[in-house]
CSV table of C-alpha atoms in Angstrom, one decimal:
chain,number,residue,atom,x,y,z
A,218,MET,CA,-31.7,-30.8,-8.9
A,219,GLU,CA,-30.5,-32.7,-11.8
A,220,ALA,CA,-26.7,-33.7,-12.0
A,221,GLY,CA,-24.5,-31.8,-14.1
A,222,GLN,CA,-26.2,-28.4,-13.3
A,223,HIS,CA,-23.6,-25.3,-13.2
A,224,SER,CA,-23.3,-22.9,-10.6
A,225,ASP,CA,-25.1,-20.5,-13.1
A,226,SER,CA,-27.9,-22.3,-13.7
A,227,ILE,CA,-28.3,-22.4,-9.8
A,228,ALA,CA,-28.1,-19.0,-9.5
A,229,ARG,CA,-30.4,-18.5,-12.2
A,230,ILE,CA,-33.2,-20.7,-10.6
A,231,LEU,CA,-32.6,-18.9,-7.2
A,232,VAL,CA,-33.0,-15.5,-8.6
A,233,GLU,CA,-35.8,-16.5,-10.8
A,234,SER,CA,-37.7,-18.1,-7.5
A,235,GLY,CA,-37.6,-14.4,-5.9
A,236,CYS,CA,-34.1,-14.3,-4.4
A,237,SER,CA,-33.0,-10.5,-4.7
A,238,PHE,CA,-29.5,-11.3,-4.7
A,239,VAL,CA,-27.4,-14.5,-5.0
A,240,VAL,CA,-23.7,-15.3,-4.1
A,241,CYS,CA,-21.8,-18.3,-6.1
A,242,ILE,CA,-18.2,-19.3,-5.4
A,243,ALA,CA,-15.9,-21.0,-8.1
A,244,PHE,CA,-13.3,-22.9,-6.1
A,245,ILE,CA,-10.1,-24.8,-7.4
A,246,ILE,CA,-8.5,-26.4,-4.4
A,247,THR,CA,-10.9,-27.7,-1.6
A,248,ALA,CA,-14.4,-27.3,-1.0
A,249,THR,CA,-14.2,-26.7,2.9
A,250,HIS,CA,-13.2,-23.1,2.1
A,251,ALA,CA,-16.3,-22.3,0.9
A,252,THR,CA,-17.4,-23.3,4.8
A,253,TYR,CA,-15.3,-20.7,6.1
A,254,PHE,CA,-16.5,-18.2,3.6
A,255,ALA,CA,-20.1,-18.9,4.2
A,256,ARG,CA,-19.9,-18.8,7.9
A,257,ALA,CA,-18.4,-15.1,7.8
A,258,PHE,CA,-20.4,-14.1,5.2
A,259,TYR,CA,-24.0,-15.0,6.6
A,260,GLN,CA,-22.7,-13.7,10.2
A,261,SER,CA,-22.0,-10.1,8.7
A,262,LEU,CA,-25.4,-10.3,6.9
A,263,SER,CA,-26.9,-10.9,10.4
A,264,ARG,CA,-25.3,-7.7,12.0
A,265,GLY,CA,-27.0,-5.7,9.1
A,266,ASN,CA,-24.1,-5.2,6.9
A,267,SER,CA,-24.9,-4.8,3.1
A,268,TYR,CA,-23.9,-7.8,0.5
A,269,PRO,CA,-20.4,-6.1,-0.5
A,270,VAL,CA,-19.2,-5.5,2.8
A,271,SER,CA,-20.5,-9.1,3.9
A,272,ILE,CA,-18.4,-10.7,1.1
A,273,LEU,CA,-15.6,-8.5,2.2
A,274,HIS,CA,-16.0,-9.8,5.7
A,275,ALA,CA,-15.9,-13.3,4.4
A,276,ARG,CA,-12.6,-12.9,2.0
A,277,GLN,CA,-10.8,-11.5,4.8
A,278,ALA,CA,-11.9,-14.7,7.0
A,279,LEU,CA,-10.7,-17.1,4.7
A,280,SER,CA,-7.5,-15.1,3.9
A,281,GLU,CA,-6.9,-15.2,7.8
A,282,PHE,CA,-7.3,-19.2,7.8
A,283,ARG,CA,-5.2,-21.0,5.6
A,284,GLY,CA,-5.7,-24.2,7.2
A,285,ARG,CA,-7.3,-27.2,4.9
A,286,ARG,CA,-8.3,-30.7,6.0
A,287,CYS,CA,-6.1,-33.5,4.2
A,288,GLY,CA,-7.1,-36.8,5.6
A,289,GLN,CA,-6.3,-36.6,9.5
A,290,ARG,CA,-4.5,-33.4,9.2
A,291,TYR,CA,-4.4,-29.7,7.9
A,292,LEU,CA,-2.3,-28.4,5.3
A,293,LYS,CA,-1.3,-24.7,4.9
A,294,VAL,CA,-2.5,-23.4,1.1
A,295,GLU,CA,-3.9,-20.8,-0.9
A,296,ASP,CA,-7.4,-20.9,-2.2
A,297,TRP,CA,-8.0,-19.0,-5.4
A,298,PHE,CA,-12.0,-18.4,-5.6
A,299,LEU,CA,-14.2,-15.9,-7.0
A,300,PRO,CA,-17.5,-14.8,-5.4
A,301,VAL,CA,-20.1,-13.7,-8.0
A,302,GLY,CA,-23.3,-11.8,-7.2
A,303,TYR,CA,-26.4,-12.8,-9.4
A,304,PHE,CA,-29.3,-10.2,-9.6
A,305,HIS,CA,-32.5,-9.1,-11.5
A,306,GLY,CA,-31.5,-7.2,-14.7
A,307,THR,CA,-31.9,-7.6,-18.7
A,308,ILE,CA,-28.7,-8.5,-20.8
A,309,GLU,CA,-29.0,-5.1,-22.7
A,310,GLU,CA,-28.5,-3.2,-19.4
A,311,MET,CA,-25.6,-5.4,-18.6
A,312,ASP,CA,-24.1,-5.1,-22.1
A,313,GLU,CA,-24.1,-1.3,-21.6
A,314,ILE,CA,-22.3,-1.6,-18.4
A,315,LEU,CA,-19.5,-3.8,-19.6
A,316,GLN,CA,-18.9,-1.3,-22.6
A,317,ASP,CA,-18.7,1.5,-20.4
A,318,GLU,CA,-16.2,-0.5,-17.9
A,319,THR,CA,-14.2,-1.5,-21.1
A,320,ALA,CA,-14.2,2.2,-22.4
A,321,THR,CA,-12.8,3.6,-18.9
A,322,ASP,CA,-10.3,0.7,-17.9
A,323,SER,CA,-8.7,0.0,-21.0
A,324,THR,CA,-5.9,2.7,-20.7
A,325,GLN,CA,-5.5,1.6,-16.9
A,326,THR,CA,-2.4,-0.4,-15.6
A,327,ILE,CA,-1.4,-1.9,-12.5
A,328,GLU,CA,2.3,-1.6,-11.5
A,329,PRO,CA,3.7,-5.2,-12.3
A,330,HIS,CA,6.1,-5.9,-9.6
A,331,PHE,CA,4.0,-5.2,-6.8
A,332,LEU,CA,4.0,-8.5,-4.7
A,333,GLY,CA,3.5,-9.8,-1.2
A,334,ARG,CA,0.6,-7.2,-0.1
A,335,GLU,CA,-2.9,-9.0,-0.9
A,336,LEU,CA,-3.7,-9.4,2.7
A,337,ASP,CA,-2.6,-6.0,3.4
A,338,LEU,CA,-4.9,-4.4,0.6
A,339,LEU,CA,-7.6,-6.4,2.0
A,340,ARG,CA,-7.2,-5.4,5.7
A,341,LEU,CA,-7.1,-2.0,4.5
A,342,GLU,CA,-10.0,-2.0,2.4
A,343,ARG,CA,-11.9,-3.6,5.3
A,344,THR,CA,-10.4,-0.8,7.7
A,345,LEU,CA,-11.7,2.2,5.5
A,346,LEU,CA,-15.1,0.6,4.6
A,347,VAL,CA,-16.1,-0.3,7.8
A,348,ASP,CA,-14.2,1.1,10.7
A,349,SER,CA,-13.1,4.5,9.6
A,350,ASN,CA,-12.9,6.6,6.4
A,351,ILE,CA,-9.3,7.9,7.5
A,352,VAL,CA,-6.4,5.4,8.3
A,353,ILE,CA,-2.8,5.9,9.1
A,354,VAL,CA,-0.4,3.3,7.3
A,355,HIS,CA,2.8,3.2,9.8
A,356,GLY,CA,6.1,1.4,8.6
A,357,SER,CA,9.9,1.6,8.6
A,358,ALA,CA,11.5,3.5,5.7
A,359,GLY,CA,11.7,1.3,2.3
A,360,ILE,CA,9.1,-1.3,3.8
A,361,GLY,CA,6.9,-0.3,0.8
A,362,LYS,CA,4.4,2.4,1.7
A,363,THR,CA,4.6,4.8,-1.2
A,364,SER,CA,4.3,1.6,-3.5
A,365,LEU,CA,1.2,0.8,-1.4
A,366,LEU,CA,-0.4,3.9,-1.8
A,367,ASP,CA,0.1,4.4,-5.3
A,368,PHE,CA,-1.2,0.5,-6.1
A,369,PHE,CA,-4.0,1.0,-3.9
A,370,GLY,CA,-5.3,4.3,-5.8
A,371,ASN,CA,-4.9,2.6,-9.2
A,372,TRP,CA,-6.4,-0.7,-8.2
A,373,TRP,CA,-9.5,1.1,-6.3
A,374,GLN,CA,-10.2,3.6,-9.3
A,375,MET,CA,-9.6,0.7,-11.9
A,376,THR,CA,-12.0,-1.5,-10.0
A,377,GLY,CA,-14.9,1.1,-9.8
A,378,LEU,CA,-14.6,1.6,-5.9
A,379,VAL,CA,-13.6,5.0,-6.0
A,380,LYS,CA,-14.4,7.7,-8.6
A,381,LYS,CA,-11.0,9.3,-8.7
A,382,TYR,CA,-7.9,9.5,-6.3
A,383,VAL,CA,-5.1,11.8,-5.6
A,384,LEU,CA,-1.7,11.0,-4.5
A,385,HIS,CA,0.2,13.9,-2.7
A,386,ASP,CA,3.5,13.4,-1.2
A,387,PHE,CA,4.1,16.0,1.8
A,388,THR,CA,7.8,16.2,1.2
A,389,GLN,CA,6.5,18.3,-1.8
A,390,SER,CA,4.9,21.8,-1.8
A,391,THR,CA,0.9,21.5,-1.7
A,392,ASP,CA,0.7,23.1,-5.1
A,393,SER,CA,0.6,19.4,-6.5
A,394,PHE,CA,-2.1,18.5,-3.9
A,395,ASN,CA,-4.1,21.8,-5.2
A,396,GLU,CA,-3.7,20.9,-8.7
A,397,GLY,CA,-5.2,16.9,-8.0
A,398,ILE,CA,-8.1,18.6,-6.3
A,399,LEU,CA,-8.8,20.9,-9.1
A,400,ASP,CA,-8.7,18.3,-11.4
A,401,LEU,CA,-11.0,16.0,-9.3
A,402,CYS,CA,-13.8,18.8,-8.9
A,403,THR,CA,-13.7,20.1,-12.6
A,404,SER,CA,-13.8,16.5,-13.6
A,405,PHE,CA,-17.2,16.0,-12.0
A,406,GLY,CA,-18.2,19.6,-13.0
A,407,SER,CA,-17.8,21.7,-9.6
A,408,GLU,CA,-17.1,25.3,-10.1
A,409,ILE,CA,-14.1,26.7,-8.4
A,410,ALA,CA,-13.8,30.5,-8.2
A,411,PRO,CA,-10.5,31.8,-9.8
A,412,ALA,CA,-9.6,33.9,-7.0
A,413,GLU,CA,-9.6,30.4,-5.0
A,414,ALA,CA,-8.2,28.3,-7.6
A,415,HIS,CA,-4.4,28.8,-6.2
A,416,ASP,CA,-5.0,27.2,-2.9
A,417,PHE,CA,-7.5,24.7,-2.3
A,418,MET,CA,-6.4,24.0,1.2
A,419,ALA,CA,-7.4,27.5,2.3
A,420,ALA,CA,-10.9,27.6,0.5
A,421,MET,CA,-12.1,23.9,1.8
A,422,VAL,CA,-11.6,25.2,5.4
A,423,SER,CA,-13.0,29.0,5.1
A,424,GLU,CA,-16.2,28.9,6.3
A,425,GLY,CA,-17.1,31.7,4.4
A,426,SER,CA,-15.8,30.0,0.9
A,427,GLU,CA,-18.8,28.5,-1.4
A,428,SER,CA,-16.4,27.1,-3.4
A,429,GLY,CA,-14.6,25.2,-0.6
A,430,LYS,CA,-18.2,24.4,0.8
A,431,THR,CA,-19.0,22.9,-2.8
A,432,ILE,CA,-15.5,20.8,-2.6
A,433,ILE,CA,-16.0,19.4,0.8
A,434,ASP,CA,-19.7,18.8,0.1
A,435,MET,CA,-18.5,16.6,-2.8
A,436,LEU,CA,-16.1,14.7,-1.0
A,437,ARG,CA,-18.1,14.0,1.7
A,438,GLU,CA,-21.1,12.6,-0.9
A,439,GLU,CA,-19.1,11.0,-3.5
A,440,CYS,CA,-16.8,8.2,-2.9
A,441,HIS,CA,-13.2,9.6,-3.8
A,442,LEU,CA,-9.8,8.6,-2.6
A,443,LEU,CA,-7.1,11.0,-0.7
A,444,LEU,CA,-3.7,9.6,-0.5
A,445,HIS,CA,-1.0,11.5,1.5
A,446,ASP,CA,2.5,9.9,1.7
A,447,ASN,CA,5.5,11.1,4.2
A,448,VAL,CA,3.3,12.3,6.8
A,449,GLN,CA,6.1,12.8,9.2
A,450,SER,CA,7.4,15.7,6.9
A,451,THR,CA,4.5,17.8,8.4
A,452,GLN,CA,6.7,18.5,11.4
A,453,THR,CA,8.4,21.3,9.2
A,454,TRP,CA,5.3,22.8,8.1
A,455,ASP,CA,4.4,26.5,9.7
A,456,LYS,CA,1.6,26.3,11.9
A,457,SER,CA,-1.0,27.9,9.9
A,458,THR,CA,-0.4,25.2,7.4
A,459,VAL,CA,-0.7,22.5,10.0
A,460,MET,CA,-3.9,24.2,11.4
A,461,ARG,CA,-5.5,24.1,7.7
A,462,LYS,CA,-4.6,20.6,7.3
A,463,LYS,CA,-6.1,19.6,10.4
A,464,LYS,CA,-9.5,21.3,9.9
A,465,LEU,CA,-9.6,19.7,6.5
A,466,LEU,CA,-9.4,16.2,7.5
A,467,SER,CA,-11.8,17.0,10.5
A,468,ARG,CA,-14.3,18.2,8.1
A,469,LEU,CA,-14.0,15.2,5.9
A,470,GLU,CA,-14.1,12.3,8.7
A,471,GLY,CA,-17.1,10.3,8.6
A,472,GLY,CA,-17.9,11.1,4.9
A,473,ARG,CA,-17.8,9.0,1.8
A,474,THR,CA,-14.5,10.0,0.4
A,475,LEU,CA,-11.6,7.5,1.8
A,476,ILE,CA,-8.4,8.9,3.2
A,477,LEU,CA,-4.8,7.2,3.6
A,478,LEU,CA,-1.7,8.6,5.3
A,479,SER,CA,1.6,7.0,5.3
A,480,THR,CA,4.3,7.9,7.9
A,481,ARG,CA,7.5,6.5,9.3
A,482,GLN,CA,6.5,7.4,12.8
A,483,VAL,CA,3.4,7.6,14.5
A,484,GLY,CA,2.5,9.5,17.9
A,485,ARG,CA,4.2,12.7,17.6
A,486,GLU,CA,2.9,13.8,14.0
A,487,ILE,CA,-0.6,12.6,14.4
A,488,PRO,CA,-2.0,15.4,16.9
A,489,ILE,CA,-0.5,18.0,14.6
A,490,ILE,CA,-2.5,16.6,11.4
A,491,SER,CA,-5.7,16.0,12.9
A,492,LYS,CA,-8.0,16.3,16.2
A,493,HIS,CA,-9.5,12.9,16.2
A,494,GLU,CA,-7.4,9.6,16.6
A,495,PRO,CA,-7.4,7.7,13.5
A,496,SER,CA,-7.1,3.8,12.8
A,497,ILE,CA,-3.4,3.2,12.6
A,498,TYR,CA,-2.3,0.2,10.3
A,499,ARG,CA,1.1,-1.2,10.8
A,500,LEU,CA,3.0,-2.4,7.3
A,501,LEU,CA,5.4,-5.1,8.1
A,502,GLY,CA,8.2,-6.5,6.0
A,503,LEU,CA,7.4,-9.2,3.3
A,504,ASP,CA,7.2,-12.9,4.3
A,505,ASN,CA,9.6,-15.3,3.3
A,506,ASP,CA,7.2,-16.6,0.4
A,507,SER,CA,6.6,-12.7,-0.9
A,508,ASN,CA,10.1,-12.5,-0.8
A,509,GLY,CA,10.8,-15.2,-2.7
A,510,ALA,CA,8.6,-13.6,-5.4
A,511,LEU,CA,10.1,-10.6,-5.4
A,512,ILE,CA,13.4,-12.0,-6.0
A,513,ASP,CA,11.7,-13.9,-9.1
A,514,SER,CA,10.4,-10.7,-10.6
A,515,LEU,CA,13.7,-9.0,-10.2
A,516,SER,CA,15.8,-11.3,-11.6
A,517,VAL,CA,13.8,-12.0,-14.8
A,518,ASP,CA,16.3,-9.7,-16.3
A,519,ILE,CA,19.5,-11.9,-15.7
A,520,PRO,CA,21.7,-11.3,-18.8
A,521,GLN,CA,21.8,-14.5,-20.9
A,522,GLY,CA,24.8,-16.6,-20.2
A,523,SER,CA,25.7,-15.1,-16.7
A,524,ASP,CA,28.2,-17.0,-14.9
A,525,LEU,CA,26.2,-15.9,-11.8
A,526,GLU,CA,24.5,-18.7,-9.9
A,527,PHE,CA,20.8,-17.8,-8.5
A,528,ASP,CA,20.2,-19.9,-5.6
A,529,ARG,CA,16.7,-18.6,-4.4
A,530,THR,CA,16.2,-20.7,-1.3
A,531,ARG,CA,19.8,-19.2,0.0
A,532,TYR,CA,18.4,-15.7,-0.7
A,533,SER,CA,14.9,-16.2,0.8
A,534,LYS,CA,16.4,-17.4,4.0
A,535,THR,CA,19.0,-14.4,4.2
A,536,PHE,CA,16.5,-11.8,3.4
A,537,GLY,CA,14.8,-12.7,6.9
A,538,GLU,CA,18.0,-10.4,8.2
A,539,LEU,CA,16.5,-7.5,6.0
A,540,ARG,CA,13.4,-7.5,7.7
A,541,GLY,CA,11.5,-8.1,4.5
A,542,SER,CA,12.1,-4.4,3.5
A,543,PRO,CA,11.4,-4.3,-0.6
A,544,LEU,CA,14.2,-1.6,-0.8
A,545,LEU,CA,17.2,-3.4,0.8
A,546,ILE,CA,16.1,-6.6,-1.0
A,547,LYS,CA,16.2,-4.8,-4.5
A,548,LEU,CA,19.5,-3.1,-3.2
A,549,VAL,CA,21.1,-6.7,-2.9
A,550,ILE,CA,19.2,-8.3,-6.1
A,551,ASN,CA,20.9,-5.2,-8.0
A,552,ALA,CA,24.2,-6.0,-6.3
A,553,ARG,CA,24.2,-9.7,-7.4
A,554,PHE,CA,25.0,-8.7,-11.1
A,555,GLU,CA,27.5,-6.3,-10.2
A,556,LYS,CA,31.1,-7.6,-10.4
A,557,ASP,CA,32.6,-4.3,-9.3
A,558,ASN,CA,32.3,-3.4,-5.7
A,559,VAL,CA,32.8,0.5,-6.4
A,560,ALA,CA,30.3,0.1,-9.1
A,561,PHE,CA,27.7,-1.1,-6.4
A,562,LEU,CA,28.5,1.4,-4.0
A,563,ASP,CA,28.3,4.4,-6.4
A,564,SER,CA,24.9,2.8,-7.6
A,565,SER,CA,23.5,2.6,-4.1
A,566,LEU,CA,24.2,6.7,-3.5
A,567,HIS,CA,21.8,7.2,-6.2
A,568,LEU,CA,19.0,6.5,-4.0
A,569,ASP,CA,17.5,8.9,-1.7
A,570,LYS,CA,20.0,9.7,0.8
A,571,ASP,CA,17.2,9.8,3.8
A,572,GLU,CA,15.4,6.9,2.2
A,573,LEU,CA,18.5,4.7,1.9
A,574,MET,CA,19.8,5.5,5.4
A,575,THR,CA,17.0,5.5,7.2
A,576,ALA,CA,16.0,1.7,5.8
A,577,LEU,CA,19.5,0.7,6.9
A,578,LEU,CA,19.4,2.1,10.4
A,579,GLU,CA,16.0,0.7,11.1
A,580,SER,CA,16.9,-3.0,9.7
A,581,PHE,CA,20.3,-3.2,11.0
A,582,GLY,CA,20.7,-0.2,13.7
A,583,ASP,CA,20.8,-0.6,17.5
A,584,GLN,CA,17.9,0.7,19.5
A,585,LEU,CA,17.1,3.9,18.6
A,586,SER,CA,15.9,6.3,21.0
A,587,GLU,CA,12.3,7.8,20.9
A,588,GLN,CA,13.4,11.2,19.8
A,589,ASP,CA,16.1,9.9,17.2
A,590,HIS,CA,13.3,7.6,15.7
A,591,PHE,CA,12.7,9.9,12.7
A,592,LEU,CA,15.6,10.8,10.3
A,593,PRO,CA,16.0,14.4,9.8
A,594,SER,CA,17.8,15.7,6.7
A,595,ALA,CA,21.1,15.7,8.5
A,596,LEU,CA,22.9,12.4,9.7
A,597,ALA,CA,24.6,13.9,12.9
A,598,PRO,CA,21.6,13.2,15.7
A,599,PHE,CA,22.4,9.8,15.1
A,600,GLY,CA,26.1,9.6,15.4
A,601,THR,CA,29.0,8.2,13.6
A,602,ARG,CA,28.9,5.2,15.6
A,603,LEU,CA,25.3,4.0,14.8
A,604,VAL,CA,25.6,4.7,11.0
A,605,ARG,CA,28.9,2.7,10.9
A,606,SER,CA,27.4,-0.2,12.8
A,607,SER,CA,24.2,-0.3,10.3
A,608,LEU,CA,26.7,-0.3,7.3
A,609,VAL,CA,28.8,-2.9,8.7
A,610,ARG,CA,25.9,-5.2,9.3
A,611,TYR,CA,24.5,-4.5,5.8
A,612,GLY,CA,28.0,-5.4,4.5
A,613,THR,CA,28.1,-8.7,6.2
A,614,VAL,CA,24.6,-9.8,4.6
A,615,LEU,CA,26.0,-9.0,1.1
A,616,GLN,CA,29.2,-11.3,2.4
A,617,LYS,CA,26.7,-14.1,3.5
A,618,LEU,CA,24.9,-14.1,0.1
A,619,GLN,CA,28.5,-14.5,-1.5
A,620,LEU,CA,27.8,-11.4,-3.4
A,621,PHE,CA,31.4,-10.0,-2.9
A,622,PRO,CA,33.0,-13.0,-1.3
A,623,ASP,CA,36.2,-11.3,-0.6
A,624,ILE,CA,34.5,-7.8,0.3
A,625,ASN,CA,35.4,-6.4,3.7
A,626,PRO,CA,32.1,-5.1,5.1
A,627,SER,CA,33.9,-2.1,6.8
A,628,ARG,CA,34.4,-1.2,2.9
A,629,LEU,CA,31.1,0.0,3.3
A,630,LEU,CA,32.1,2.6,5.6
A,631,THR,CA,33.1,5.0,2.7
A,632,LEU,CA,29.1,5.3,2.4
A,633,VAL,CA,29.5,7.2,5.7
A,634,ASP,CA,31.7,10.2,4.5
A,635,ARG,CA,30.1,10.4,1.2
A,636,LEU,CA,26.6,10.6,2.6
A,637,GLN,CA,27.5,13.1,5.4
A,638,ARG,CA,29.1,15.6,3.0
A,639,SER,CA,27.5,18.9,2.9
A,640,ASP,CA,27.9,18.9,-1.0
A,641,PHE,CA,26.1,15.5,-1.5
A,642,ASP,CA,22.4,15.5,-2.6
């Protein structure tokens, strides 16, 4: 092959020679990463997987090994590459495809400050497509489960992997889930009986419901995405609702529709929701590099002329004590630009009470007993000592960051009384 030929020309020659599908990779940092990609790609193909699934396996293999040879040693670097597939087709057909994608995707946007979860997204993608179509995402409060689910739905719909997604928070009524399924069904022309339109969950699990059978068949045969947040809230559901949800998941298991459920606690609530044992993905805190990226993104709006010096290195190290919790990191960054301690405490109280306190307890609290791991709406089961201990440790972190050098960490104990008031919402 003559010198100077580009990868697109090489791909064209191979396709014209009879290859049904050619994968080319554009890379920036080193050539050795193509070796890791190709090895995993061909191993996956040899196991009978499709081209898209094999590319997914290769991407994951490359992400999990970041060492690249540099002389006699290895450097930990991040490769940026783009695998492109070439196959037989006419330019006219491709123009139509591109026009359709542009028309459908032009109004869709992705959350701009979603950082540090690329590998989590890749692993979840692999688990859903290869291992199980139902996956439990488990993580502590404030770790980013809700943001992950929301981003996941937007990203997969925008890139065309799923036709449509429905996001439902289990702390809310089932009405929003019913409305989401109704919108999903009607957008693809499925007819729903008016008498069943108010309660899809009941219709979908009813053996004698034609509408329910139509919905289940559509969800099993077409690739959609159902996202369920705060699964631990199902512990407060009545028995009939729990049984309907359990039966619904059982009927969707093994179909093409993908299902992600997020929870703060695993074990006790999973048998309540489903008879089967779904895959469980543990969502951990952000690493130091991602902490730094999050800090940078949150500090973009620093007022000009501010006399507050921003020390990214000091912040990144100290955030290790926050267990990589995006919620607590945002709290600290917001506090960074508050000169009034009382104003910061008041602004903290605008957060959801359970979410804030659970994040503090799980990041700084003492060992929680198994029965107390899930935070109910009342804080009483934890006891004042544990709550006070968590808040004092949080105040100590603020002090280390020199946000309020003169603050007494015990000052944060004022949160305890206000959070435990019966009239606080």
